[in-house]
CSV table of C-alpha atoms in Angstrom, one decimal:
chain,number,residue,atom,x,y,z
A,158,MET,CA,-45.1,233.9,8.4
A,159,ARG,CA,-48.7,234.3,7.0
A,160,THR,CA,-51.0,235.6,8.9
A,161,ARG,CA,-54.9,234.4,8.2
A,162,VAL,CA,-57.9,236.4,8.9
A,163,ARG,CA,-60.9,234.6,9.5
A,164,GLY,CA,-63.8,236.4,7.8
A,165,TRP,CA,-62.7,238.5,5.3
A,166,ARG,CA,-65.0,237.1,2.8
A,167,TRP,CA,-68.0,238.6,4.7
A,168,ARG,CA,-66.0,242.0,5.4
A,169,ARG,CA,-65.7,245.1,3.0
A,170,ASN,CA,-62.1,244.6,1.4
A,171,PRO,CA,-60.6,246.1,-1.5
A,172,LEU,CA,-59.2,242.9,-2.3
A,173,ARG,CA,-62.0,240.6,-2.1
A,174,ARG,CA,-63.9,239.5,-5.4
A,175,ARG,CA,-67.5,238.4,-6.3
A,176,SER,CA,-66.0,234.8,-6.6
A,177,ASP,CA,-64.5,235.1,-2.8
A,178,VAL,CA,-67.9,235.9,-1.7
A,179,ILE,CA,-69.8,233.7,-3.7
A,180,GLU,CA,-67.2,230.6,-2.5
A,181,ALA,CA,-67.8,231.7,1.0
A,182,TRP,CA,-72.1,231.6,1.2
A,183,THR,CA,-71.5,228.1,-0.8
A,184,ALA,CA,-69.0,227.1,2.3
A,185,LEU,CA,-72.0,228.1,4.6
A,186,ILE,CA,-74.9,226.4,2.7
A,187,LEU,CA,-72.5,223.4,2.8
A,188,ALA,CA,-71.4,223.7,6.0
A,189,LEU,CA,-75.3,223.5,6.9
A,190,LEU,CA,-76.0,220.4,4.6
A,191,LEU,CA,-72.7,218.4,6.3
A,192,CYS,CA,-73.9,218.9,10.0
A,193,VAL,CA,-77.9,219.3,9.5
A,194,GLY,CA,-78.4,217.5,6.2
A,195,ALA,CA,-76.5,214.1,6.7
A,196,PRO,CA,-77.9,213.2,10.1
A,197,LEU,CA,-81.0,213.9,9.1
A,198,ALA,CA,-80.8,211.8,5.6
A,199,GLY,CA,-79.4,208.9,7.9
A,200,VAL,CA,-82.5,209.3,10.2
A,201,VAL,CA,-84.9,209.4,7.7
A,202,ALA,CA,-83.3,206.8,5.4
A,203,GLY,CA,-82.9,204.0,9.1
A,204,LEU,CA,-86.7,205.0,9.6
A,205,TRP,CA,-87.4,204.3,5.7
A,206,ALA,CA,-85.3,200.5,6.6
A,207,TYR,CA,-87.3,200.2,9.7
A,208,GLY,CA,-90.5,200.4,8.4
A,209,THR,CA,-89.6,198.3,5.6
A,210,VAL,CA,-88.2,195.3,7.3
A,211,HIS,CA,-90.5,195.3,10.1
A,212,ALA,CA,-93.5,194.8,7.7
A,213,THR,CA,-91.2,192.1,6.7
A,214,GLN,CA,-90.9,190.8,9.7
A,215,VAL,CA,-94.8,190.7,10.6
A,216,THR,CA,-95.8,189.4,7.3
A,217,GLN,CA,-93.3,186.3,7.9
A,218,ARG,CA,-94.3,185.5,11.5
A,219,ALA,CA,-97.3,185.9,10.2
A,220,GLN,CA,-97.4,183.2,7.8
A,221,ARG,CA,-94.4,180.5,9.6
A,222,HIS,CA,-95.1,178.5,12.1
A,223,GLU,CA,-92.3,176.8,13.9
A,224,VAL,CA,-92.6,172.7,14.8
A,225,PRO,CA,-90.4,170.5,16.7
A,226,ALA,CA,-88.6,167.8,15.0
A,227,VAL,CA,-86.2,165.2,15.3
A,228,LEU,CA,-82.9,164.9,13.5
A,229,VAL,CA,-83.4,161.4,11.1
A,230,GLU,CA,-78.9,162.0,10.2
A,231,ASP,CA,-75.9,163.4,11.5
A,232,ALA,CA,-74.7,166.8,10.8
A,233,PRO,CA,-70.9,167.0,9.9
A,234,ALA,CA,-68.8,167.6,13.2
A,235,ALA,CA,-67.6,171.0,14.2
A,236,ALA,CA,-64.8,172.6,12.6
A,237,PRO,CA,-62.1,173.0,14.6
A,238,SER,CA,-61.1,176.6,13.6
A,239,THR,CA,-65.0,178.8,14.3
A,240,GLN,CA,-64.9,182.6,14.7
A,241,ASN,CA,-66.2,183.7,17.5
A,242,GLY,CA,-67.3,180.0,18.8
A,243,ASN,CA,-70.0,180.0,16.7
A,244,GLN,CA,-70.9,176.7,15.2
A,245,PRO,CA,-71.6,176.5,11.5
A,246,LEU,CA,-75.1,175.4,10.6
A,247,TYR,CA,-75.4,172.6,7.9
A,248,ARG,CA,-78.5,171.0,6.4
A,249,VAL,CA,-79.9,167.9,6.9
A,250,LYS,CA,-83.1,166.1,6.6
A,251,VAL,CA,-85.2,166.2,9.7
A,252,HIS,CA,-89.3,164.7,10.4
A,253,TRP,CA,-92.1,165.5,12.5
A,254,THR,CA,-95.3,164.8,12.7
A,255,ASP,CA,-98.0,167.3,11.4
A,256,PRO,CA,-102.0,166.9,12.3
A,257,GLY,CA,-103.5,165.1,9.8
A,258,LYS,CA,-100.9,164.6,7.4
A,259,GLY,CA,-98.9,161.9,8.8
A,260,THR,CA,-95.0,162.1,9.5
A,261,ARG,CA,-93.3,164.5,7.1
A,262,THR,CA,-89.8,165.1,6.3
A,263,ALA,CA,-87.7,168.4,4.9
A,264,TYR,CA,-84.3,169.8,5.2
A,265,ALA,CA,-83.8,172.3,7.8
A,266,GLN,CA,-80.4,173.9,9.0
A,267,VAL,CA,-79.0,172.3,12.4
A,268,PRO,CA,-75.4,173.2,14.0
A,269,ALA,CA,-72.4,171.3,13.6
A,270,GLY,CA,-72.1,167.7,15.6
A,271,SER,CA,-75.8,167.4,15.9
A,272,ARG,CA,-76.8,163.5,15.8
A,273,GLN,CA,-79.8,161.3,14.6
A,274,GLY,CA,-82.5,161.6,17.0
A,275,GLU,CA,-81.9,164.7,18.5
A,276,ARG,CA,-84.3,167.2,19.1
A,277,THR,CA,-84.4,170.4,16.8
A,278,GLU,CA,-87.3,173.2,15.8
A,279,VAL,CA,-88.2,173.5,12.0
A,280,TRP,CA,-89.9,176.6,10.5
A,281,LEU,CA,-92.5,175.9,7.8
A,282,ASP,CA,-94.5,177.9,5.7
A,283,ALA,CA,-98.4,177.4,5.2
A,284,ARG,CA,-97.8,174.8,2.9
A,285,GLY,CA,-95.7,172.6,5.1
A,286,HIS,CA,-92.2,173.6,3.3
A,287,GLY,CA,-89.3,174.1,5.5
A,288,VAL,CA,-88.3,177.6,5.6
A,289,ALA,CA,-85.7,180.2,7.1
A,290,PRO,CA,-87.1,181.5,10.4
A,291,PRO,CA,-88.8,185.1,10.3
A,292,VAL,CA,-86.2,187.9,10.4
A,293,SER,CA,-85.2,188.4,14.4
A,294,ASP,CA,-85.5,191.9,16.2
A,295,ALA,CA,-81.4,192.2,16.0
A,296,ALA,CA,-81.5,191.5,12.6
A,297,VAL,CA,-84.0,194.6,11.7
A,298,TRP,CA,-82.3,196.7,14.0
A,299,GLN,CA,-78.9,196.3,12.3
A,300,HIS,CA,-80.3,197.0,9.0
A,301,SER,CA,-82.1,200.1,10.2
A,302,VAL,CA,-78.5,201.7,11.9
A,303,SER,CA,-76.2,200.2,8.6
A,304,ALA,CA,-79.0,201.9,6.3
A,305,GLY,CA,-78.7,205.1,8.3
A,306,VAL,CA,-74.8,205.3,8.4
A,307,TRP,CA,-74.8,204.5,4.6
A,308,ALA,CA,-77.2,207.7,3.8
A,309,ALA,CA,-75.7,209.9,6.1
A,310,GLY,CA,-72.2,208.7,5.0
A,311,GLY,CA,-73.2,209.2,1.9
A,312,VAL,CA,-74.8,212.6,2.1
A,313,ALA,CA,-71.4,213.6,4.1
A,314,GLY,CA,-69.0,212.5,1.0
A,315,THR,CA,-71.0,214.0,-1.7
A,316,VAL,CA,-71.1,217.4,0.5
A,317,LEU,CA,-67.5,217.4,1.4
A,318,LEU,CA,-66.8,216.1,-2.7
A,319,SER,CA,-69.0,219.4,-4.0
A,320,ARG,CA,-67.2,221.3,-1.7
A,321,ALA,CA,-63.8,220.0,-3.2
A,322,VAL,CA,-65.1,221.0,-6.5
A,323,ILE,CA,-66.2,224.0,-5.9
A,324,ARG,CA,-63.2,225.4,-4.2
A,325,ARG,CA,-61.5,224.3,-7.1
A,326,VAL,CA,-63.9,226.1,-9.3
A,327,ALA,CA,-63.7,228.8,-7.4
A,328,GLU,CA,-59.4,229.8,-7.2
A,329,ARG,CA,-59.4,229.1,-11.1
A,330,HIS,CA,-61.9,231.7,-11.2
A,331,ARG,CA,-60.2,234.0,-8.9
A,332,MET,CA,-56.8,233.5,-10.6
A,333,ALA,CA,-58.4,234.4,-13.8
A,334,GLU,CA,-59.7,237.6,-12.4
A,335,TRP,CA,-56.3,238.6,-11.0
A,336,GLU,CA,-55.0,237.6,-14.8
A,337,ALA,CA,-57.2,239.5,-16.5
A,338,GLU,CA,-56.9,242.7,-13.8
A,339,TRP,CA,-52.7,242.0,-14.0
A,340,ALA,CA,-52.8,242.2,-18.0
A,341,ARG,CA,-54.8,245.4,-17.1
A,342,THR,CA,-51.9,247.2,-14.2
A,343,GLY,CA,-49.2,245.2,-15.4
A,344,PRO,CA,-48.1,247.8,-17.8
A,345,GLU,CA,-48.0,250.9,-15.7
A,346,TRP,CA,-46.2,249.0,-12.9
A,347,ARG,CA,-43.6,248.2,-15.8
A,348,ARG,CA,-43.3,251.9,-16.6
A,349,HIS,CA,-42.6,253.3,-13.6
A,350,THR,CA,-39.5,250.4,-12.5
A,351,ALA,CA,-38.0,250.9,-15.8
């Protein structure tokens, strides 16, 4: 039957070694890093990612504009097995009237099954070329949260790996200390038992 005494590395004890004290202090520091450092790293990374992607979103919204267009050709039919009920998007030719430049043609992403003559919205850049829509608010938040989660997880993983390495090194050091001490006291014990 094993008895576990909590906090024995912190108390004065004749069996306590220097490696025990070092291991106890490193465990305390790593616990603080795990409980405070990992969430803090996640928040900082999330805020940084939000600032970066939000700046991209603002730039894209300033440089792109949406115009109504008409499909020139049919989009392929909907696939029978779509995930979550979302229809895939296909690139098809569309045209719209650009004031001062007449009728223009480009390719746009439209839902599967769209037919010729239907209306859609097309995003254009400053030169009138078809581009993807600006980054959505949901995408900004999704990117920010995932960056924060990955950063917090990376810090937590690093701390836990460091704890395992430090524990292994401390155990080896402790065994070497016990072996050296037994080499000194072992002959005394053998003499008394023989």
